[in-house]
Structures are given as structure tokens and as C-alpha cells.
Amino acid sequence: METQQIKILPSLLAADYGHLADEIRRAEAGGADALHIDIMDAHFVPNLSFGPDIVALVRRVAPGFYRHVHLMMTNPHEYIDPFVAAGAQTMQVHVEASCNVLDLIHAIRARGVRASLAINPETPVETLYRYIDDVEEFLVMTVHPGYGGQSFIESCIEKIAKLRAHTGKDIMVDGGVNAETAKRAVAAGANMLVAGSYLFHAQDMAAAIDSLR
Ligand code: DX5
Ligand code: ZN
């Protein structure tokens, strides 16, 4: 069987904020495929994280490092332009957001940005099926979004497998990913893995990235 190329995205949320530029470069030098940047609005999730300035910082310190922006926001449609201007290359939005999801996807794609659609653990995977032809990538959240360092929710594995049976497009998992949970997610059909704590808390990030691949 041909080995599938698994894409690895360190989540900046788990970086040492006292050395943010070095942490961004460490992830790039470790061989990551893209940097996952978590945007939290203290409304869609009970936490605040970064705004567009941090996306622009990533572009400044590592211009060639792909910027994958996860919008955990109630009103993502109001923030598309600032994040595009800051250099977002994929924008990941939630099917649970309080807006017309199809309009949102079209607005993202109209700006030349890749669109990705995410679902929370409690949302049935079938909710994504009507958007199968509209985005290039799906995200099955494997923790309740809002914080890094949580445990992988095993019941989400079944959602990955169901979604894989419906599409050949990219399927990402995010939350509680480590060398063990990654195996189960990939076996179920995921081909993109986001990992925060597991990668940024590793002494040797390159080795940790290899262990996920
Ligand atoms: C959770 C975020 C994740 C988070 C993952 O709300 O969307 O991207 O940073 O962190 P770990 O890998 O530590 O679970
Ligand atoms: Zn995320």
C-alpha cells in the first residue's frame, strides 16, 4: 500500500509567547507543513487568543511558512478582510458560526484564500455533507475548542471515518493529537494533523513531527 503523505501543523497556541518569533521559526525548521493559528473570540469559545497582528507577525518572521488560520468566532464574516490582509492562506470556519456558512465560504474563496470547514465534537458529521463540494478541506475537532492541552475525544474517530467515506478531500483533526491518537485518526481517514502541546512542548520538534508522520 502506498504511504499517504500526512501534513503536520503545529498550533501556535502552545508556543512560548516570550519567544514567539523563535517559536515560529522552530516550527518551520522542524519540517512542519504549515502553522496553525487559533483565533478565539471569548464568545464562540470561552477564551481569547490572537488577532490579525499575530498572523502578520508570522508572515514577517517566516514569509515562506504557510499560514493556516482557525477562526473560532461567532461572527467570522466580519473578520475575513483583516485576516486576509494579514496573510491568512487557509481560513478555517465553523459550521456552528452564527452566519450563512455558504456565503462565508464564498467570501473566503473570492479573496483567493483556501476555505476549510470545521465541526465541533457535539455536532453530527452529517452537517458537513451538504458542503462537500464547496470546500477543499474539513476539520473534525477532537476536543471542545477553546484551550490547548485537552484529551482527545475518542468518539470523534467514527466521525472521521464517516466523512472519509463521503469525500476524497483533506480531513484534518485538531485537539489532543499525539503519536498515539494520531495513528487512530489517520487509520480512520485523516490526512492533516494539528498538534499544539505535543509539538511545542517537545525538546526536539523535528523528531516529534516525524513521530506524527
Ligand atoms: C483548540 C485549538 C487547537 C489547540 C490544540 O481549541 O483549536 O488548535 O491549539 O492544542 P493541543 O494539541 O494541545 O490539544
Ligand atoms: Zn485549532
PDB file of N, CA, C and O in Angstrom, residues 153-208:
ATOM      1  N   ILE A 153     -10.926  13.212  22.178  1.00  0.00           N
ATOM      2  CA  ILE A 153     -12.231  12.572  22.392  1.00  0.00           C
ATOM      3  C   ILE A 153     -12.367  11.415  21.401  1.00  0.00           C
ATOM      4  O   ILE A 153     -12.534  11.633  20.191  1.00  0.00           O
ATOM      5  N   GLU A 154     -12.266  10.197  21.916  1.00  0.00           N
ATOM      6  CA  GLU A 154     -12.190   9.011  21.040  1.00  0.00           C
ATOM      7  C   GLU A 154     -13.430   8.823  20.157  1.00  0.00           C
ATOM      8  O   GLU A 154     -13.336   8.298  19.054  1.00  0.00           O
ATOM      9  N   SER A 155     -14.585   9.277  20.660  1.00  0.00           N
ATOM     10  CA  SER A 155     -15.807   9.056  19.875  1.00  0.00           C
ATOM     11  C   SER A 155     -15.788   9.826  18.549  1.00  0.00           C
ATOM     12  O   SER A 155     -16.587   9.541  17.656  1.00  0.00           O
ATOM     13  N   CYS A 156     -14.873  10.776  18.399  1.00  0.00           N
ATOM     14  CA  CYS A 156     -14.780  11.548  17.147  1.00  0.00           C
ATOM     15  C   CYS A 156     -14.174  10.729  16.009  1.00  0.00           C
ATOM     16  O   CYS A 156     -14.301  11.106  14.837  1.00  0.00           O
ATOM     17  N   ILE A 157     -13.504   9.624  16.343  1.00  0.00           N
ATOM     18  CA  ILE A 157     -12.886   8.764  15.325  1.00  0.00           C
ATOM     19  C   ILE A 157     -13.931   8.285  14.315  1.00  0.00           C
ATOM     20  O   ILE A 157     -13.700   8.256  13.110  1.00  0.00           O
ATOM     21  N   GLU A 158     -15.092   7.946  14.835  1.00  0.00           N
ATOM     22  CA  GLU A 158     -16.167   7.453  13.975  1.00  0.00           C
ATOM     23  C   GLU A 158     -16.612   8.528  12.974  1.00  0.00           C
ATOM     24  O   GLU A 158     -16.965   8.229  11.829  1.00  0.00           O
ATOM     25  N   LYS A 159     -16.578   9.789  13.417  1.00  0.00           N
ATOM     26  CA  LYS A 159     -16.954  10.894  12.519  1.00  0.00           C
ATOM     27  C   LYS A 159     -15.954  11.030  11.382  1.00  0.00           C
ATOM     28  O   LYS A 159     -16.321  11.301  10.237  1.00  0.00           O
ATOM     29  N   ILE A 160     -14.678  10.846  11.680  1.00  0.00           N
ATOM     30  CA  ILE A 160     -13.639  10.929  10.639  1.00  0.00           C
ATOM     31  C   ILE A 160     -13.901   9.847   9.585  1.00  0.00           C
ATOM     32  O   ILE A 160     -13.882  10.117   8.379  1.00  0.00           O
ATOM     33  N   ALA A 161     -14.168   8.637  10.056  1.00  0.00           N
ATOM     34  CA  ALA A 161     -14.389   7.508   9.136  1.00  0.00           C
ATOM     35  C   ALA A 161     -15.633   7.741   8.277  1.00  0.00           C
ATOM     36  O   ALA A 161     -15.607   7.489   7.065  1.00  0.00           O
ATOM     37  N   LYS A 162     -16.685   8.252   8.888  1.00  0.00           N
ATOM     38  CA  LYS A 162     -17.920   8.530   8.120  1.00  0.00           C
ATOM     39  C   LYS A 162     -17.653   9.590   7.051  1.00  0.00           C
ATOM     40  O   LYS A 162     -18.088   9.456   5.911  1.00  0.00           O
ATOM     41  N   LEU A 163     -16.936  10.640   7.433  1.00  0.00           N
ATOM     42  CA  LEU A 163     -16.649  11.714   6.488  1.00  0.00           C
ATOM     43  C   LEU A 163     -15.758  11.192   5.357  1.00  0.00           C
ATOM     44  O   LEU A 163     -15.981  11.512   4.184  1.00  0.00           O
ATOM     45  N   ARG A 164     -14.770  10.360   5.689  1.00  0.00           N
ATOM     46  CA  ARG A 164     -13.865   9.819   4.671  1.00  0.00           C
ATOM     47  C   ARG A 164     -14.634   8.988   3.642  1.00  0.00           C
ATOM     48  O   ARG A 164     -14.288   8.979   2.454  1.00  0.00           O
ATOM     49  N   ALA A 165     -15.689   8.331   4.093  1.00  0.00           N
ATOM     50  CA  ALA A 165     -16.496   7.527   3.166  1.00  0.00           C
ATOM     51  C   ALA A 165     -17.253   8.419   2.177  1.00  0.00           C
ATOM     52  O   ALA A 165     -17.703   7.951   1.141  1.00  0.00           O
ATOM     53  N   HIS A 166     -17.352   9.727   2.481  1.00  0.00           N
ATOM     54  CA  HIS A 166     -18.091  10.660   1.623  1.00  0.00           C
ATOM     55  C   HIS A 166     -17.207  11.538   0.760  1.00  0.00           C
ATOM     56  O   HIS A 166     -17.711  12.232  -0.118  1.00  0.00           O
ATOM     57  N   THR A 167     -15.919  11.612   1.052  1.00  0.00           N
ATOM     58  CA  THR A 167     -15.077  12.556   0.313  1.00  0.00           C
ATOM     59  C   THR A 167     -13.621  12.119   0.240  1.00  0.00           C
ATOM     60  O   THR A 167     -13.104  11.486   1.160  1.00  0.00           O
ATOM     61  N   GLY A 168     -12.979  12.500  -0.865  1.00  0.00           N
ATOM     62  CA  GLY A 168     -11.536  12.291  -1.011  1.00  0.00           C
ATOM     63  C   GLY A 168     -10.770  13.544  -0.636  1.00  0.00           C
ATOM     64  O   GLY A 168      -9.552  13.600  -0.770  1.00  0.00           O
ATOM     65  N   LYS A 169     -11.479  14.586  -0.162  1.00  0.00           N
ATOM     66  CA  LYS A 169     -10.812  15.854   0.169  1.00  0.00           C
ATOM     67  C   LYS A 169     -10.045  15.748   1.489  1.00  0.00           C
ATOM     68  O   LYS A 169     -10.126  14.740   2.187  1.00  0.00           O
ATOM     69  N   ASP A 170      -9.309  16.820   1.810  1.00  0.00           N
ATOM     70  CA  ASP A 170      -8.500  16.805   3.027  1.00  0.00           C
ATOM     71  C   ASP A 170      -9.377  16.741   4.274  1.00  0.00           C
ATOM     72  O   ASP A 170     -10.366  17.473   4.384  1.00  0.00           O
ATOM     73  N   ILE A 171      -8.970  15.884   5.205  1.00  0.00           N
ATOM     74  CA  ILE A 171      -9.632  15.816   6.511  1.00  0.00           C
ATOM     75  C   ILE A 171      -8.573  16.026   7.586  1.00  0.00           C
ATOM     76  O   ILE A 171      -7.599  15.273   7.684  1.00  0.00           O
ATOM     77  N   MET A 172      -8.799  17.064   8.374  1.00  0.00           N
ATOM     78  CA  MET A 172      -7.869  17.451   9.437  1.00  0.00           C
ATOM     79  C   MET A 172      -8.467  17.082  10.785  1.00  0.00           C
ATOM     80  O   MET A 172      -9.689  17.100  10.945  1.00  0.00           O
ATOM     81  N   VAL A 173      -7.611  16.775  11.745  1.00  0.00           N
ATOM     82  CA  VAL A 173      -8.053  16.665  13.129  1.00  0.00           C
ATOM     83  C   VAL A 173      -7.269  17.663  13.971  1.00  0.00           C
ATOM     84  O   VAL A 173      -6.128  17.993  13.656  1.00  0.00           O
ATOM     85  N   ASP A 174      -7.894  18.142  15.032  1.00  0.00           N
ATOM     86  CA  ASP A 174      -7.319  19.180  15.880  1.00  0.00           C
ATOM     87  C   ASP A 174      -7.803  18.954  17.307  1.00  0.00           C
ATOM     88  O   ASP A 174      -9.014  18.947  17.557  1.00  0.00           O
ATOM     89  N   GLY A 175      -6.834  18.770  18.218  1.00  0.00           N
ATOM     90  CA  GLY A 175      -7.166  18.633  19.632  1.00  0.00           C
ATOM     91  C   GLY A 175      -6.720  17.303  20.192  1.00  0.00           C
ATOM     92  O   GLY A 175      -7.173  16.251  19.754  1.00  0.00           O
ATOM     93  N   GLY A 176      -5.769  17.353  21.142  1.00  0.00           N
ATOM     94  CA  GLY A 176      -5.322  16.129  21.807  1.00  0.00           C
ATOM     95  C   GLY A 176      -4.529  15.195  20.914  1.00  0.00           C
ATOM     96  O   GLY A 176      -4.435  13.997  21.195  1.00  0.00           O
ATOM     97  N   VAL A 177      -3.936  15.739  19.849  1.00  0.00           N
ATOM     98  CA  VAL A 177      -3.174  14.881  18.933  1.00  0.00           C
ATOM     99  C   VAL A 177      -1.774  14.629  19.493  1.00  0.00           C
ATOM    100  O   VAL A 177      -1.050  15.563  19.859  1.00  0.00           O
ATOM    101  N   ASN A 178      -1.415  13.349  19.579  1.00  0.00           N
ATOM    102  CA  ASN A 178      -0.054  12.931  19.933  1.00  0.00           C
ATOM    103  C   ASN A 178       0.265  11.692  19.092  1.00  0.00           C
ATOM    104  O   ASN A 178      -0.557  11.300  18.237  1.00  0.00           O
ATOM    105  N   ALA A 179       1.411  11.051  19.320  1.00  0.00           N
ATOM    106  CA  ALA A 179       1.811   9.938  18.447  1.00  0.00           C
ATOM    107  C   ALA A 179       0.801   8.788  18.487  1.00  0.00           C
ATOM    108  O   ALA A 179       0.618   8.089  17.488  1.00  0.00           O
ATOM    109  N   GLU A 180       0.123   8.606  19.613  1.00  0.00           N
ATOM    110  CA  GLU A 180      -0.846   7.502  19.730  1.00  0.00           C
ATOM    111  C   GLU A 180      -2.188   7.854  19.084  1.00  0.00           C
ATOM    112  O   GLU A 180      -2.715   7.094  18.279  1.00  0.00           O
ATOM    113  N   THR A 181      -2.736   9.015  19.445  1.00  0.00           N
ATOM    114  CA  THR A 181      -4.050   9.391  18.892  1.00  0.00           C
ATOM    115  C   THR A 181      -3.932   9.652  17.394  1.00  0.00           C
ATOM    116  O   THR A 181      -4.886   9.400  16.642  1.00  0.00           O
ATOM    117  N   ALA A 182      -2.774  10.129  16.938  1.00  0.00           N
ATOM    118  CA  ALA A 182      -2.573  10.385  15.503  1.00  0.00           C
ATOM    119  C   ALA A 182      -2.766   9.111  14.692  1.00  0.00           C
ATOM    120  O   ALA A 182      -3.383   9.132  13.627  1.00  0.00           O
ATOM    121  N   LYS A 183      -2.265   8.001  15.209  1.00  0.00           N
ATOM    122  CA  LYS A 183      -2.391   6.716  14.486  1.00  0.00           C
ATOM    123  C   LYS A 183      -3.853   6.381  14.247  1.00  0.00           C
ATOM    124  O   LYS A 183      -4.235   5.962  13.154  1.00  0.00           O
ATOM    125  N   ARG A 184      -4.661   6.561  15.273  1.00  0.00           N
ATOM    126  CA  ARG A 184      -6.085   6.215  15.145  1.00  0.00           C
ATOM    127  C   ARG A 184      -6.809   7.182  14.208  1.00  0.00           C
ATOM    128  O   ARG A 184      -7.673   6.774  13.429  1.00  0.00           O
ATOM    129  N   ALA A 185      -6.436   8.444  14.272  1.00  0.00           N
ATOM    130  CA  ALA A 185      -7.080   9.433  13.390  1.00  0.00           C
ATOM    131  C   ALA A 185      -6.728   9.150  11.927  1.00  0.00           C
ATOM    132  O   ALA A 185      -7.587   9.204  11.049  1.00  0.00           O
ATOM    133  N   VAL A 186      -5.466   8.822  11.676  1.00  0.00           N
ATOM    134  CA  VAL A 186      -5.031   8.549  10.297  1.00  0.00           C
ATOM    135  C   VAL A 186      -5.652   7.243   9.799  1.00  0.00           C
ATOM    136  O   VAL A 186      -6.110   7.160   8.656  1.00  0.00           O
ATOM    137  N   ALA A 187      -5.718   6.248  10.667  1.00  0.00           N
ATOM    138  CA  ALA A 187      -6.337   4.973  10.271  1.00  0.00           C
ATOM    139  C   ALA A 187      -7.802   5.191   9.884  1.00  0.00           C
ATOM    140  O   ALA A 187      -8.330   4.522   8.990  1.00  0.00           O
ATOM    141  N   ALA A 188      -8.452   6.157  10.519  1.00  0.00           N
ATOM    142  CA  ALA A 188      -9.865   6.438  10.217  1.00  0.00           C
ATOM    143  C   ALA A 188     -10.023   7.284   8.956  1.00  0.00           C
ATOM    144  O   ALA A 188     -11.129   7.418   8.441  1.00  0.00           O
ATOM    145  N   GLY A 189      -8.910   7.882   8.472  1.00  0.00           N
ATOM    146  CA  GLY A 189      -9.005   8.628   7.216  1.00  0.00           C
ATOM    147  C   GLY A 189      -8.510  10.065   7.255  1.00  0.00           C
ATOM    148  O   GLY A 189      -8.559  10.761   6.244  1.00  0.00           O
ATOM    149  N   ALA A 190      -8.000  10.525   8.393  1.00  0.00           N
ATOM    150  CA  ALA A 190      -7.468  11.896   8.454  1.00  0.00           C
ATOM    151  C   ALA A 190      -6.120  11.948   7.723  1.00  0.00           C
ATOM    152  O   ALA A 190      -5.352  10.986   7.768  1.00  0.00           O
ATOM    153  N   ASN A 191      -5.841  13.077   7.062  1.00  0.00           N
ATOM    154  CA  ASN A 191      -4.540  13.237   6.405  1.00  0.00           C
ATOM    155  C   ASN A 191      -3.848  14.549   6.778  1.00  0.00           C
ATOM    156  O   ASN A 191      -2.815  14.879   6.221  1.00  0.00           O
ATOM    157  N   MET A 192      -4.447  15.297   7.729  1.00  0.00           N
ATOM    158  CA  MET A 192      -3.809  16.519   8.226  1.00  0.00           C
ATOM    159  C   MET A 192      -3.982  16.535   9.747  1.00  0.00           C
ATOM    160  O   MET A 192      -5.101  16.335  10.241  1.00  0.00           O
ATOM    161  N   LEU A 193      -2.875  16.779  10.454  1.00  0.00           N
ATOM    162  CA  LEU A 193      -2.913  16.721  11.914  1.00  0.00           C
ATOM    163  C   LEU A 193      -2.422  18.041  12.501  1.00  0.00           C
ATOM    164  O   LEU A 193      -1.309  18.484  12.191  1.00  0.00           O
ATOM    165  N   VAL A 194      -3.244  18.640  13.353  1.00  0.00           N
ATOM    166  CA  VAL A 194      -2.827  19.812  14.121  1.00  0.00           C
ATOM    167  C   VAL A 194      -2.395  19.312  15.494  1.00  0.00           C
ATOM    168  O   VAL A 194      -3.092  18.485  16.092  1.00  0.00           O
ATOM    169  N   ALA A 195      -1.270  19.805  15.980  1.00  0.00           N
ATOM    170  CA  ALA A 195      -0.847  19.439  17.344  1.00  0.00           C
ATOM    171  C   ALA A 195      -0.180  20.643  17.988  1.00  0.00           C
ATOM    172  O   ALA A 195       0.746  21.230  17.418  1.00  0.00           O
ATOM    173  N   GLY A 196      -0.668  21.013  19.160  1.00  0.00           N
ATOM    174  CA  GLY A 196      -0.109  22.138  19.903  1.00  0.00           C
ATOM    175  C   GLY A 196       0.868  21.678  20.952  1.00  0.00           C
ATOM    176  O   GLY A 196       2.084  21.706  20.753  1.00  0.00           O
ATOM    177  N   SER A 197       0.347  21.200  22.079  1.00  0.00           N
ATOM    178  CA  SER A 197       1.205  20.817  23.207  1.00  0.00           C
ATOM    179  C   SER A 197       2.230  19.765  22.806  1.00  0.00           C
ATOM    180  O   SER A 197       3.403  19.866  23.187  1.00  0.00           O
ATOM    181  N   TYR A 198       1.779  18.758  22.046  1.00  0.00           N
ATOM    182  CA  TYR A 198       2.685  17.652  21.718  1.00  0.00           C
ATOM    183  C   TYR A 198       3.919  18.151  20.967  1.00  0.00           C
ATOM    184  O   TYR A 198       5.026  17.665  21.205  1.00  0.00           O
ATOM    185  N   LEU A 199       3.756  19.132  20.096  1.00  0.00           N
ATOM    186  CA  LEU A 199       4.900  19.601  19.297  1.00  0.00           C
ATOM    187  C   LEU A 199       5.667  20.727  19.987  1.00  0.00           C
ATOM    188  O   LEU A 199       6.893  20.681  20.070  1.00  0.00           O
ATOM    189  N   PHE A 200       4.964  21.734  20.514  1.00  0.00           N
ATOM    190  CA  PHE A 200       5.701  22.871  21.088  1.00  0.00           C
ATOM    191  C   PHE A 200       6.327  22.537  22.442  1.00  0.00           C
ATOM    192  O   PHE A 200       7.302  23.173  22.841  1.00  0.00           O
ATOM    193  N   HIS A 201       5.810  21.552  23.141  1.00  0.00           N
ATOM    194  CA  HIS A 201       6.424  21.175  24.420  1.00  0.00           C
ATOM    195  C   HIS A 201       7.532  20.133  24.227  1.00  0.00           C
ATOM    196  O   HIS A 201       8.168  19.728  25.192  1.00  0.00           O
ATOM    197  N   ALA A 202       7.741  19.703  22.994  1.00  0.00           N
ATOM    198  CA  ALA A 202       8.814  18.723  22.720  1.00  0.00           C
ATOM    199  C   ALA A 202      10.166  19.434  22.686  1.00  0.00           C
ATOM    200  O   ALA A 202      10.265  20.561  22.195  1.00  0.00           O
ATOM    201  N   GLN A 203      11.190  18.784  23.212  1.00  0.00           N
ATOM    202  CA  GLN A 203      12.549  19.335  23.139  1.00  0.00           C
ATOM    203  C   GLN A 203      13.004  19.382  21.691  1.00  0.00           C
ATOM    204  O   GLN A 203      13.605  20.345  21.241  1.00  0.00           O
ATOM    205  N   ASP A 204      12.701  18.296  20.951  1.00  0.00           N
ATOM    206  CA  ASP A 204      13.122  18.169  19.559  1.00  0.00           C
ATOM    207  C   ASP A 204      11.860  18.144  18.694  1.00  0.00           C
ATOM    208  O   ASP A 204      11.242  17.096  18.524  1.00  0.00           O
ATOM    209  N   MET A 205      11.486  19.316  18.186  1.00  0.00           N
ATOM    210  CA  MET A 205      10.219  19.370  17.445  1.00  0.00           C
ATOM    211  C   MET A 205      10.292  18.570  16.149  1.00  0.00           C
ATOM    212  O   MET A 205       9.306  17.955  15.744  1.00  0.00           O
ATOM    213  N   ALA A 206      11.437  18.549  15.491  1.00  0.00           N
ATOM    214  CA  ALA A 206      11.557  17.785  14.242  1.00  0.00           C
ATOM    215  C   ALA A 206      11.256  16.305  14.485  1.00  0.00           C
ATOM    216  O   ALA A 206      10.535  15.663  13.712  1.00  0.00           O
ATOM    217  N   ALA A 207      11.794  15.769  15.589  1.00  0.00           N
ATOM    218  CA  ALA A 207      11.551  14.349  15.917  1.00  0.00           C
ATOM    219  C   ALA A 207      10.083  14.136  16.252  1.00  0.00           C
ATOM    220  O   ALA A 207       9.480  13.109  15.860  1.00  0.00           O
ATOM    221  N   ALA A 208       9.471  15.087  16.947  1.00  0.00           N
ATOM    222  CA  ALA A 208       8.055  14.948  17.310  1.00  0.00           C
ATOM    223  C   ALA A 208       7.178  14.995  16.049  1.00  0.00           C
ATOM    224  O   ALA A 208       6.194  14.253  15.924  1.00  0.00           O
TER     225      ALA A 208
END
